[in-house]
């Protein structure tokens, strides 16, 4: 005796070995023995091979006309054997009954299950809807197959091209466009990104990176709602200074300015004046919500996405020729020894006399010009700038002194072995680039006098204000680093902890409130300190252990990392475009480590072959291979060593002395890598009918930073 039974939604057949009142011991064709409850036994039959018998029943089920079976079925609940006798004949065989069971079970749109072997017919309306859905799924499956065929043949269907970035990075895995890409990739054994490239879906490598970045970080676009800059309610006293800012020519968010008073008197007052949007923009206001959503301005060569609307920025930026609201830190120093005697914070309106542009003045404001009053530029040199010479000379002397004192705390000098690079795009005039513009890359040595002046002033302000907030018990957003040991990273938190990398007791970003949200938050706290002194902790917008403050830190960390990564990616993109533009096939580089070199005149690190046996920093000539502007990858081959090898060191080691941990060379692995996409070829295929920065190198200066921009670590951020 054989039986047909149901187990876990599957129908199986086997020979009965023994049977009790509540269960039976059944042997399958495979030889496996199973215990089956009596309630699960649906049909008994005689055969010599249950597998062949079931196959015949399956074939019989395929011949059953469901519409006719539905007509024959009663309105009430019924059993499969009853319907088999109505459909076939009153003497329906066990095999015909099994065929009917399989047909009913696989047609849930016609018959709903009502128990083991029991069914109830669906209404005509439900059947009509189900059949329409099945037909729709059939058409979708045909469309998927057609699109997959076109992709495999090197043509990209328009619907897939329109959803390219969504498919690659934030796909709906039930969408037919996504399924077509997966099916085509499987059929052609080609990676999805390479498949789409061959099919012409990616018309512009630049727009590929840009739209990917927008999808991940600005899914609703980069536009702003209509916002008016709120006015400052309280009248501000006018400062008795003539301040000046130092920025790149393309900077519009001018956050900081300096002033010097008392030169020649023995006591000098340094004024560090920071734009004060926090005097008008309140936490929770419309402008604040926009800033908190973006968290920072995004910089890239030739373009930027600002944290705040331009109308708001222009209201509070430190524009020359007008009095601007500012939070000012006045530091009193001994003119001879440069010892700091006191500091004071004021909320005031500051007259801005000059907006100096370092890219126009670097050739004028040189170290000899600042340190030697008798030095004059030659006839062929840039036009001298007598205005502010005494002030700049004092600030340069102070900056060098502050840097030296920090280095004592730091334990070793800061090194600036590699230059900064300025990218300029010709023809886009500040508009969104298209990737076809001509690019020029300018060289600018790190630590130039104007850079040093601004950097040390900002470090002084950030560390002074950070320590002041801590003394008053007012929480802020700090950056700290426990030591310069390898692997010890800079972290953000709410406690005033030492920053070993800078060499200060505490460091709170506070000097770029127009383009960095953490600085705006800290400015609210500093304003509370300036207004209320020792009671500031009671009225400051953010209280100790404020969960909102920790949320801001977490969000900012993620966004700032993504923005820096994209900036680095776009700088690499434009560097490769620069090489293509010049038709460059070879370049001079220095060895970083095995199979890795750094170009000398452009910001490019690349993998090469042929460095075996070469020491670190050895100069070589590299022949470039093919460039991929999608993965931002280029490889090369060392064809010549350009320097003279030094005799072997008897103690062992390289020809050159490498710098220690914590110096510029830490970011040696800044190079391209594979792009991570969200298309998963391991998804089970569905059957038809299934449910369907320091100084930015990008033309404009990013806010003064305690560390370099994030290194290039992958094809795109």
XYZ file of C-alpha atoms in Angstrom:
717
model
C 0.000 0.000 0.000
C 1.239 3.474 -0.930
C 0.020 6.814 0.383
C 0.073 10.431 -0.704
C 0.670 12.822 2.193
C 1.426 16.476 2.847
C 4.514 17.523 4.784
C 5.505 21.192 5.308
C 3.539 22.366 2.275
C 4.902 19.630 -0.015
C 3.152 16.559 -1.389
C 5.084 13.289 -1.085
C 4.352 9.654 -1.761
C 5.748 6.427 -0.295
C 5.128 2.840 0.788
C 3.401 2.172 4.097
C 5.553 -0.028 6.333
C 3.311 0.064 9.371
C 0.314 1.985 10.570
C -1.132 2.805 13.968
C -4.211 4.738 14.951
C -2.555 8.178 14.904
C 0.378 7.745 12.508
C 2.030 5.636 9.865
C 5.616 4.656 9.076
C 6.259 5.471 5.404
C 9.283 4.611 3.269
C 10.086 7.026 0.443
C 11.605 5.991 -2.872
C 14.930 7.302 -1.591
C 14.852 4.749 1.198
C 14.298 7.353 3.864
C 11.664 6.451 6.435
C 9.376 9.082 7.899
C 6.655 9.130 10.497
C 3.448 10.695 9.128
C 0.422 11.738 11.149
C -2.773 10.044 10.059
C -4.393 13.457 9.502
C -1.740 14.177 6.855
C -2.520 11.048 4.807
C -4.608 12.290 1.883
C -4.822 9.352 -0.560
C -4.084 5.608 -0.689
C -3.117 3.793 -3.882
C -1.371 0.746 -5.247
C 1.771 1.052 -7.367
C 5.220 -0.391 -7.684
C 7.005 2.999 -8.049
C 5.569 5.968 -6.212
C 7.893 8.487 -7.928
C 6.711 7.491 -11.404
C 3.138 7.472 -10.154
C 3.526 11.038 -8.832
C 5.108 12.192 -12.099
C 2.091 10.864 -13.997
C -0.219 12.665 -11.565
C 1.725 15.865 -12.159
C 1.297 15.504 -15.916
C -2.392 14.925 -15.419
C -2.678 18.063 -13.249
C -1.259 20.142 -16.082
C -4.159 19.073 -18.340
C -6.899 20.203 -15.963
C -8.802 23.275 -17.168
C -9.101 25.484 -14.120
C -12.045 27.498 -15.451
C -14.012 24.286 -15.990
C -12.986 22.893 -12.604
C -14.122 26.142 -10.995
C -17.515 25.807 -12.709
C -17.887 22.229 -11.442
C -16.905 23.067 -7.858
C -19.629 23.661 -5.251
C -20.094 26.961 -3.449
C -19.377 25.365 -0.112
C -16.140 23.802 1.106
C -15.208 20.610 -0.734
C -12.524 17.929 -0.948
C -10.219 17.319 -3.901
C -11.547 13.779 -4.395
C -15.129 15.096 -4.651
C -14.163 17.566 -7.376
C -12.133 14.890 -9.195
C -15.249 12.703 -9.381
C -17.261 15.642 -10.731
C -14.562 16.640 -13.227
C -13.346 13.243 -14.516
C -16.057 10.701 -13.662
C -17.748 9.162 -10.698
C -15.056 6.452 -10.790
C -12.079 8.865 -10.793
C -8.877 6.924 -10.231
C -6.505 7.689 -7.349
C -4.081 9.144 -9.889
C -6.766 11.468 -11.261
C -7.626 12.474 -7.697
C -3.954 13.233 -7.029
C -3.775 15.262 -10.222
C -6.776 17.310 -9.095
C -5.150 17.868 -5.668
C -1.995 19.233 -7.272
C -3.963 21.436 -9.668
C -6.086 22.916 -6.874
C -3.086 23.484 -4.633
C -1.212 25.406 -7.345
C -4.148 27.649 -8.306
C -4.750 29.776 -5.185
C -6.347 32.479 -7.327
C -9.157 29.996 -8.159
C -9.311 27.941 -4.971
C -8.448 28.880 -1.403
C -7.197 26.208 0.959
C -9.586 25.342 3.754
C -7.597 22.544 5.419
C -5.739 19.354 4.529
C -7.064 18.416 1.095
C -9.992 20.852 1.528
C -10.711 23.910 -0.643
C -13.221 26.692 -1.245
C -13.747 28.376 -4.616
C -12.850 32.072 -4.996
C -15.365 34.638 -6.186
C -15.478 35.679 -9.829
C -14.256 39.164 -8.900
C -11.206 37.794 -7.089
C -10.388 35.526 -10.024
C -10.630 38.413 -12.484
C -8.248 40.507 -10.406
C -5.845 37.616 -9.961
C -5.789 36.770 -13.653
C -5.149 40.421 -14.491
C -2.218 40.435 -12.050
C -0.841 37.225 -13.527
C -1.059 38.665 -17.018
C 0.681 41.817 -15.850
C 3.485 39.783 -14.303
C 3.828 37.797 -17.501
C 4.215 40.997 -19.507
C 6.742 42.315 -16.977
C 8.732 39.096 -17.222
C 8.777 39.433 -21.009
C 9.913 43.052 -20.656
C 12.705 42.036 -18.277
C 13.865 39.394 -20.722
C 13.819 41.893 -23.594
C 15.788 44.513 -21.633
C 18.311 41.903 -20.499
C 18.822 40.843 -24.119
C 19.369 44.465 -25.206
C 21.896 45.027 -22.422
C 23.743 41.892 -23.395
C 23.903 43.161 -26.971
C 25.474 46.467 -25.880
C 22.413 48.722 -25.906
C 20.896 50.322 -22.823
C 17.067 50.605 -22.760
C 15.836 54.087 -21.870
C 13.986 53.037 -18.658
C 17.218 51.532 -17.284
C 19.267 54.590 -18.261
C 16.755 56.823 -16.466
C 17.080 54.817 -13.234
C 20.795 54.053 -13.570
C 21.927 55.498 -10.228
C 18.985 54.123 -8.317
C 19.673 50.655 -9.760
C 23.357 50.804 -8.854
C 23.230 52.383 -5.417
C 19.728 52.368 -3.909
C 17.813 49.763 -5.868
C 14.311 48.435 -5.531
C 15.219 44.786 -6.041
C 11.690 43.975 -7.201
C 11.796 46.585 -9.960
C 11.971 45.157 -13.504
C 14.849 47.472 -14.406
C 16.973 46.058 -11.595
C 16.062 42.475 -12.479
C 16.992 43.074 -16.112
C 20.468 44.265 -15.115
C 20.948 41.245 -12.848
C 19.721 38.819 -15.530
C 21.930 40.392 -18.201
C 24.972 40.298 -15.908
C 24.391 36.624 -15.199
C 23.805 35.794 -18.844
C 26.904 37.618 -20.096
C 29.029 36.850 -17.021
C 29.888 40.553 -16.856
C 29.992 42.746 -13.749
C 26.940 45.052 -13.642
C 28.964 48.287 -13.781
C 31.068 47.056 -16.694
C 27.925 45.818 -18.439
C 26.252 49.226 -18.161
C 29.408 50.993 -19.325
C 29.567 48.803 -22.428
C 25.882 49.456 -23.066
C 26.474 53.220 -23.047
C 24.404 53.872 -19.922
C 27.145 56.044 -18.370
C 27.562 58.930 -20.778
C 29.677 61.115 -18.468
C 32.074 59.740 -15.817
C 31.904 63.053 -13.944
C 28.106 63.036 -13.814
C 28.253 59.400 -12.701
C 30.207 60.460 -9.582
C 28.158 63.619 -9.045
C 24.741 61.974 -9.296
C 25.857 59.124 -7.112
C 26.962 61.631 -4.472
C 23.652 63.502 -4.727
C 21.642 60.298 -4.421
C 23.502 59.290 -1.287
C 23.721 62.687 0.402
C 21.215 65.065 -1.245
C 18.383 62.858 -2.537
C 16.053 65.874 -2.732
C 18.599 68.031 -4.558
C 20.905 70.826 -3.452
C 18.419 73.695 -3.676
C 17.220 75.608 -0.635
C 13.712 76.551 0.437
C 12.896 80.251 0.402
C 14.544 81.557 3.571
C 15.199 85.045 4.847
C 18.193 85.754 7.055
C 16.864 86.681 10.513
C 17.941 90.019 11.916
C 19.984 90.387 15.098
C 17.628 91.619 17.781
C 20.103 93.347 20.103
C 22.157 96.406 19.167
C 25.883 95.656 19.008
C 28.684 98.045 19.954
C 31.051 98.944 17.110
C 34.596 97.727 17.663
C 37.394 100.294 17.442
C 39.434 98.182 15.001
C 40.046 97.873 11.278
C 39.920 94.136 10.648
C 41.011 92.170 7.595
C 40.345 88.639 6.373
C 42.684 86.288 4.503
C 41.074 83.785 2.138
C 41.142 82.424 -1.393
C 39.709 84.608 -4.157
C 36.720 82.324 -4.633
C 35.747 82.237 -0.964
C 32.297 83.701 -0.318
C 31.729 82.356 3.206
C 34.218 84.622 4.992
C 34.093 83.394 8.576
C 37.157 84.957 10.166
C 39.114 88.208 10.258
C 42.024 89.585 12.285
C 43.005 92.913 13.783
C 46.094 94.212 15.567
C 46.190 97.136 18.008
C 48.977 98.711 20.044
C 52.020 98.038 17.848
C 55.014 99.918 19.240
C 53.438 100.402 22.680
C 54.863 97.262 24.281
C 51.441 95.663 24.683
C 49.614 94.402 21.619
C 46.003 93.257 21.346
C 45.246 90.618 18.747
C 41.633 90.506 17.640
C 40.232 87.284 16.157
C 36.801 88.124 14.753
C 34.408 85.342 13.774
C 31.210 85.897 11.775
C 28.250 85.557 14.140
C 25.192 83.980 12.518
C 24.394 82.475 15.939
C 23.399 85.942 17.177
C 20.361 85.761 14.868
C 19.886 82.122 13.865
C 18.379 80.324 16.854
C 18.324 76.570 17.523
C 15.242 75.028 15.948
C 14.644 77.909 13.536
C 14.120 77.347 9.800
C 17.689 78.367 8.947
C 19.061 76.139 11.700
C 17.124 73.131 10.398
C 18.649 73.632 6.946
C 22.137 73.865 8.423
C 21.611 70.820 10.596
C 20.394 68.795 7.619
C 23.556 69.571 5.634
C 26.063 69.922 8.507
C 28.851 71.342 6.327
C 29.647 72.989 3.035
C 30.790 70.481 0.417
C 33.907 71.490 -1.527
C 35.108 70.157 -4.859
C 37.165 71.582 -7.729
C 35.268 74.392 -9.411
C 32.098 74.089 -7.346
C 30.656 73.851 -3.869
C 27.385 73.038 -2.142
C 26.989 75.475 0.733
C 25.629 74.604 4.147
C 23.448 77.714 4.218
C 21.637 79.624 1.437
C 23.693 82.339 -0.215
C 21.242 85.032 0.961
C 21.890 83.991 4.561
C 25.657 83.716 4.052
C 25.902 87.179 2.526
C 24.053 88.661 5.497
C 26.638 87.455 8.009
C 29.844 87.063 5.956
C 32.711 89.402 6.893
C 32.525 91.503 3.732
C 34.968 94.387 3.389
C 33.517 97.883 3.555
C 30.869 97.274 6.180
C 30.422 96.622 9.897
C 29.706 92.937 10.476
C 28.310 91.165 13.552
C 31.048 89.062 15.117
C 32.107 87.098 18.143
C 35.542 88.547 18.868
C 38.359 87.088 20.918
C 40.834 89.739 22.067
C 44.180 88.351 23.210
C 46.564 90.759 24.967
C 50.268 89.978 24.505
C 53.625 91.357 25.519
C 55.002 92.800 22.283
C 58.577 91.731 22.965
C 58.180 88.265 24.493
C 54.800 87.450 22.876
C 53.630 86.082 26.218
C 49.820 85.989 26.479
C 48.640 88.202 29.346
C 44.853 87.913 29.082
C 41.934 87.204 26.773
C 38.411 88.553 26.465
C 35.381 87.647 24.340
C 33.025 90.323 23.027
C 29.851 90.365 20.952
C 30.159 93.357 18.651
C 29.962 94.838 15.188
C 33.397 94.804 13.542
C 34.481 97.145 10.718
C 36.038 95.007 7.964
C 38.596 97.078 6.082
C 40.119 94.476 3.743
C 39.400 91.070 2.267
C 42.921 89.877 1.444
C 43.262 87.038 -1.066
C 46.242 84.774 -0.467
C 46.360 83.462 -4.023
C 46.969 87.062 -5.143
C 49.374 87.972 -2.330
C 51.510 84.884 -1.673
C 54.166 86.179 -4.024
C 54.194 89.526 -2.173
C 53.770 88.484 1.457
C 56.898 86.360 1.695
C 59.036 85.607 4.723
C 61.788 88.095 3.710
C 59.150 90.791 3.132
C 57.695 90.143 6.595
C 60.902 89.765 8.597
C 63.122 92.410 6.996
C 61.647 95.944 6.958
C 64.259 97.014 4.418
C 63.381 94.254 1.953
C 61.773 95.438 -1.272
C 60.630 93.444 -4.245
C 62.562 93.899 -7.477
C 61.262 95.706 -10.507
C 60.067 92.464 -12.014
C 58.525 91.219 -8.782
C 54.896 91.749 -7.772
C 53.798 95.215 -6.704
C 54.627 95.822 -3.027
C 51.777 96.008 -0.513
C 52.673 98.609 2.113
C 49.215 98.474 3.716
C 49.157 96.170 6.754
C 52.860 95.329 6.462
C 53.551 96.034 10.143
C 50.449 94.114 11.245
C 51.233 91.128 9.045
C 54.869 91.130 10.163
C 53.791 91.003 13.814
C 51.218 88.286 13.108
C 53.838 86.206 11.303
C 56.239 86.534 14.236
C 53.443 85.579 16.620
C 52.369 82.644 14.429
C 55.884 81.210 14.406
C 56.076 81.582 18.189
C 52.697 79.919 18.747
C 53.655 77.078 16.419
C 56.970 76.536 18.205
C 55.230 76.391 21.587
C 52.692 73.889 20.285
C 55.470 71.735 18.884
C 57.067 71.578 22.328
C 53.825 70.147 23.679
C 53.393 67.976 20.604
C 56.832 66.478 21.117
C 58.077 66.925 17.565
C 57.828 69.520 14.812
C 54.998 69.594 12.318
C 56.166 68.733 8.818
C 54.910 70.173 5.544
C 56.747 68.043 3.021
C 54.047 68.015 0.371
C 52.429 71.047 -1.205
C 48.778 71.982 -1.547
C 47.231 71.972 -4.996
C 44.703 74.456 -6.301
C 42.282 73.292 -8.983
C 40.761 75.799 -11.406
C 38.109 74.891 -13.967
C 37.874 77.082 -17.019
C 34.441 77.924 -18.353
C 32.039 76.851 -15.618
C 32.113 80.217 -13.759
C 31.146 78.617 -10.474
C 28.278 76.671 -12.015
C 27.871 72.921 -11.707
C 30.687 71.300 -13.748
C 29.961 68.851 -16.542
C 33.312 67.073 -16.500
C 34.474 68.428 -19.859
C 35.988 71.704 -18.619
C 39.680 72.474 -18.977
C 41.411 72.131 -15.622
C 44.572 73.760 -14.349
C 46.398 72.600 -11.228
C 48.447 75.152 -9.317
C 51.129 74.382 -6.760
C 51.148 76.074 -3.365
C 53.629 75.180 -0.668
C 52.105 74.355 2.694
C 52.994 76.647 5.551
C 53.137 79.823 3.425
C 53.242 82.926 5.691
C 49.598 83.903 5.153
C 48.502 80.314 5.735
C 50.514 80.120 8.920
C 49.084 83.388 10.226
C 45.494 82.261 9.734
C 46.053 78.704 10.956
C 47.729 79.733 14.209
C 45.137 82.413 14.912
C 42.307 79.921 14.444
C 44.032 77.317 16.615
C 44.477 79.962 19.307
C 40.777 80.882 19.145
C 39.527 77.291 19.076
C 41.716 76.219 21.985
C 41.042 79.356 24.072
C 37.270 79.179 23.629
C 37.274 75.419 24.199
C 39.100 75.813 27.503
C 36.869 78.730 28.514
C 33.658 76.732 27.947
C 35.095 73.866 29.987
C 35.982 76.195 32.877
C 32.410 77.535 32.912
C 30.877 74.046 32.754
C 29.319 74.694 29.350
C 29.447 71.657 27.021
C 30.785 72.034 23.511
C 31.840 69.912 20.570
C 35.546 69.102 20.869
C 38.129 67.317 18.795
C 40.753 65.375 20.717
C 43.619 62.986 20.126
C 45.117 61.001 22.981
C 48.600 60.663 21.487
C 50.615 60.637 18.289
C 51.096 56.887 18.471
C 50.208 54.995 15.284
C 46.524 54.193 15.038
C 45.382 56.817 17.562
C 42.776 58.828 15.682
C 41.190 62.223 16.197
C 37.800 61.866 17.857
C 34.863 64.156 18.463
C 33.131 64.433 21.823
C 31.693 66.807 24.396
C 34.639 66.785 26.817
C 37.600 69.176 26.728
C 40.418 66.676 26.224
C 43.953 67.279 24.911
C 44.661 67.222 21.192
C 48.127 65.691 20.872
C 48.284 66.256 17.127
C 47.956 70.017 17.553
C 49.580 70.318 20.962
C 46.786 72.079 22.886
C 44.856 71.296 26.075
C 41.514 71.332 24.268
C 40.231 72.155 20.821
C 36.661 73.156 19.948
C 35.851 73.996 16.323
C 34.380 77.490 16.566
C 35.809 79.595 13.732
C 33.741 78.528 10.694
C 30.061 78.876 11.679
C 28.946 79.742 8.130
C 30.173 76.468 6.680
C 30.440 73.933 9.484
C 27.507 73.117 11.768
C 29.643 72.098 14.753
C 31.098 75.612 14.783
C 27.600 77.120 14.750
C 26.643 74.943 17.729
C 29.781 75.962 19.618
C 29.112 79.609 18.792
C 25.719 79.406 20.512
C 27.502 78.071 23.599
C 30.246 80.734 23.432
C 27.647 83.492 23.126
C 25.974 82.172 26.283
C 29.358 82.304 28.024
C 29.948 85.889 26.847
C 26.535 87.029 28.019
C 26.186 85.154 31.298
C 29.667 84.259 32.507
C 29.640 81.774 35.393
C 25.893 81.140 35.050
C 26.157 80.333 31.333
C 25.638 76.602 31.901
C 22.096 77.340 33.106
C 21.025 79.176 29.941
C 23.188 77.709 27.169
C 21.142 76.005 24.427
C 22.839 72.651 25.066
C 23.197 71.282 28.577
C 25.753 68.725 29.870
C 25.068 65.202 28.558
C 22.502 66.636 26.115
C 21.418 63.764 23.849
C 20.899 66.259 21.024
C 24.563 67.224 21.189
C 25.664 63.604 20.813
C 23.261 63.202 17.893
C 24.805 66.216 16.160
C 28.310 64.792 16.644
C 27.313 61.433 15.187
C 25.567 62.956 12.171
C 28.351 65.435 11.536
C 31.056 62.766 11.692
C 29.305 60.697 9.034
C 28.488 63.635 6.756
C 31.911 65.267 7.026
C 33.617 61.995 6.211
C 31.399 61.518 3.153
C 31.978 65.110 1.989
C 35.752 64.870 2.404
C 35.739 61.554 0.590
C 33.855 63.063 -2.333
C 36.189 66.064 -2.442
C 39.178 63.724 -2.598
C 37.494 61.661 -5.301
C 36.791 64.706 -7.446
C 40.315 66.003 -7.019
C 41.552 62.647 -8.250
C 39.067 62.776 -11.159
C 40.289 66.199 -12.266
C 43.913 65.122 -11.841
C 43.327 62.258 -14.271
C 41.484 64.624 -16.626
C 44.472 66.963 -16.391
C 46.793 64.158 -17.493
C 44.463 63.304 -20.379
C 44.177 66.952 -21.310
C 47.980 67.254 -21.546
C 48.342 63.916 -23.307
C 50.740 62.881 -20.550
C 52.062 59.322 -20.849
C 54.938 59.545 -18.359
C 55.524 61.303 -15.050
C 58.142 61.651 -12.348
C 57.294 60.167 -8.967
C 58.780 59.048 -5.674
C 58.411 55.593 -4.184
C 56.045 55.426 -1.218
C 56.299 51.702 -0.591
C 56.124 48.465 -2.550
C 54.168 48.964 -5.778
C 53.053 52.478 -4.785
C 54.409 55.852 -5.938
C 53.431 59.500 -5.542
C 53.670 61.920 -8.454
C 55.910 64.940 -7.850
C 53.959 67.776 -9.484
C 50.333 66.674 -9.201
C 48.235 65.167 -6.369
C 48.299 61.566 -7.544
C 49.193 58.279 -5.877
C 49.112 55.200 -8.087
C 50.028 51.547 -8.181
C 52.980 50.598 -10.353
C 55.069 47.568 -11.185
C 58.843 47.664 -11.041
C 59.542 49.090 -7.581
C 61.089 45.903 -6.231
C 64.338 46.711 -4.473
C 63.800 50.482 -4.609
C 63.955 52.379 -1.287
C 61.331 54.747 0.011
C 61.487 58.222 -1.601
C 63.524 57.005 -4.587
C 62.755 59.175 -7.638
C 61.540 57.235 -10.658
C 60.038 57.787 -14.092
C 56.695 56.034 -14.553
C 54.983 55.111 -17.802
C 51.231 55.465 -17.361
C 48.720 52.822 -18.369
C 45.041 53.195 -19.218
C 42.927 55.513 -17.040
C 39.423 54.678 -15.867
C 37.448 57.771 -14.888
C 34.680 55.652 -13.378
C 36.830 53.747 -10.898
C 39.332 56.644 -10.908
C 42.084 54.141 -11.401
C 45.379 54.378 -13.262
C 48.362 52.098 -13.095
C 51.895 52.463 -14.334
C 55.263 50.860 -14.855
C 58.579 52.113 -13.514
C 60.883 52.549 -16.503
C 63.817 54.422 -14.945
C 65.330 55.438 -11.620
C 66.260 59.121 -11.692
C 68.348 59.560 -8.549
C 71.694 58.074 -7.614
C 71.521 55.143 -5.174
C 73.318 55.750 -1.906
C 75.862 53.202 -0.712
C 74.312 50.564 1.475
C 73.992 51.542 5.124
C 76.133 49.185 7.192
C 73.393 49.206 9.813
C 70.832 48.261 7.147
C 67.826 50.305 6.061
C 66.788 52.417 3.090
C 68.731 55.019 1.134
C 66.429 57.677 2.566
C 65.261 58.529 6.037
C 61.544 58.017 6.397
C 59.483 60.198 8.694
C 58.049 58.879 11.887
C 54.436 58.087 12.633
C 52.047 60.983 12.707
C 53.693 62.977 9.930
C 52.428 63.733 6.474
C 53.345 60.320 5.172
C 50.624 58.591 7.155
C 48.180 58.878 4.288
C 50.231 56.930 1.796
C 47.407 54.740 0.632
C 45.483 57.514 -1.088
C 44.591 55.727 -4.278
C 41.700 54.238 -6.199
C 39.843 51.044 -5.542
C 36.716 49.151 -6.554
C 33.371 50.931 -6.477
C 30.808 49.400 -4.154
C 27.421 49.040 -5.807
C 24.170 47.572 -4.529
C 23.521 45.139 -7.384
C 23.759 41.641 -5.922
C 24.130 38.849 -8.458
C 23.713 36.313 -5.665
C 20.068 37.229 -5.241
C 18.014 34.147 -6.054
C 16.416 34.610 -9.486
C 12.641 34.878 -9.306
C 10.365 32.836 -11.482
C 7.892 34.593 -13.725
C 4.759 35.373 -11.740
C 6.554 35.818 -8.410
C 6.054 39.041 -6.505
C 7.417 41.432 -8.493
C 39.690 70.627 5.853
C 42.925 72.597 6.392
C 43.006 74.526 3.159
C 41.008 72.936 0.467
C 42.705 72.240 -2.809
C 39.440 72.842 -4.603
C 39.917 76.518 -5.449
C 38.131 77.709 -2.294
C 39.438 77.283 1.203
C 37.670 74.855 3.476
C 37.562 75.840 7.169
C 40.890 75.763 9.024
C 41.319 72.165 10.154
C 43.555 70.277 12.502
C 44.138 67.482 9.996
C 44.422 67.056 6.252
C 41.351 66.195 4.118
C 40.367 62.553 4.127
C 42.722 60.480 1.969
C 41.595 58.802 -1.197
C 40.775 55.227 -0.225
C 38.476 53.964 -2.937
C 37.081 54.474 -6.415
C 34.483 56.909 -5.111
C 33.484 57.984 -1.645
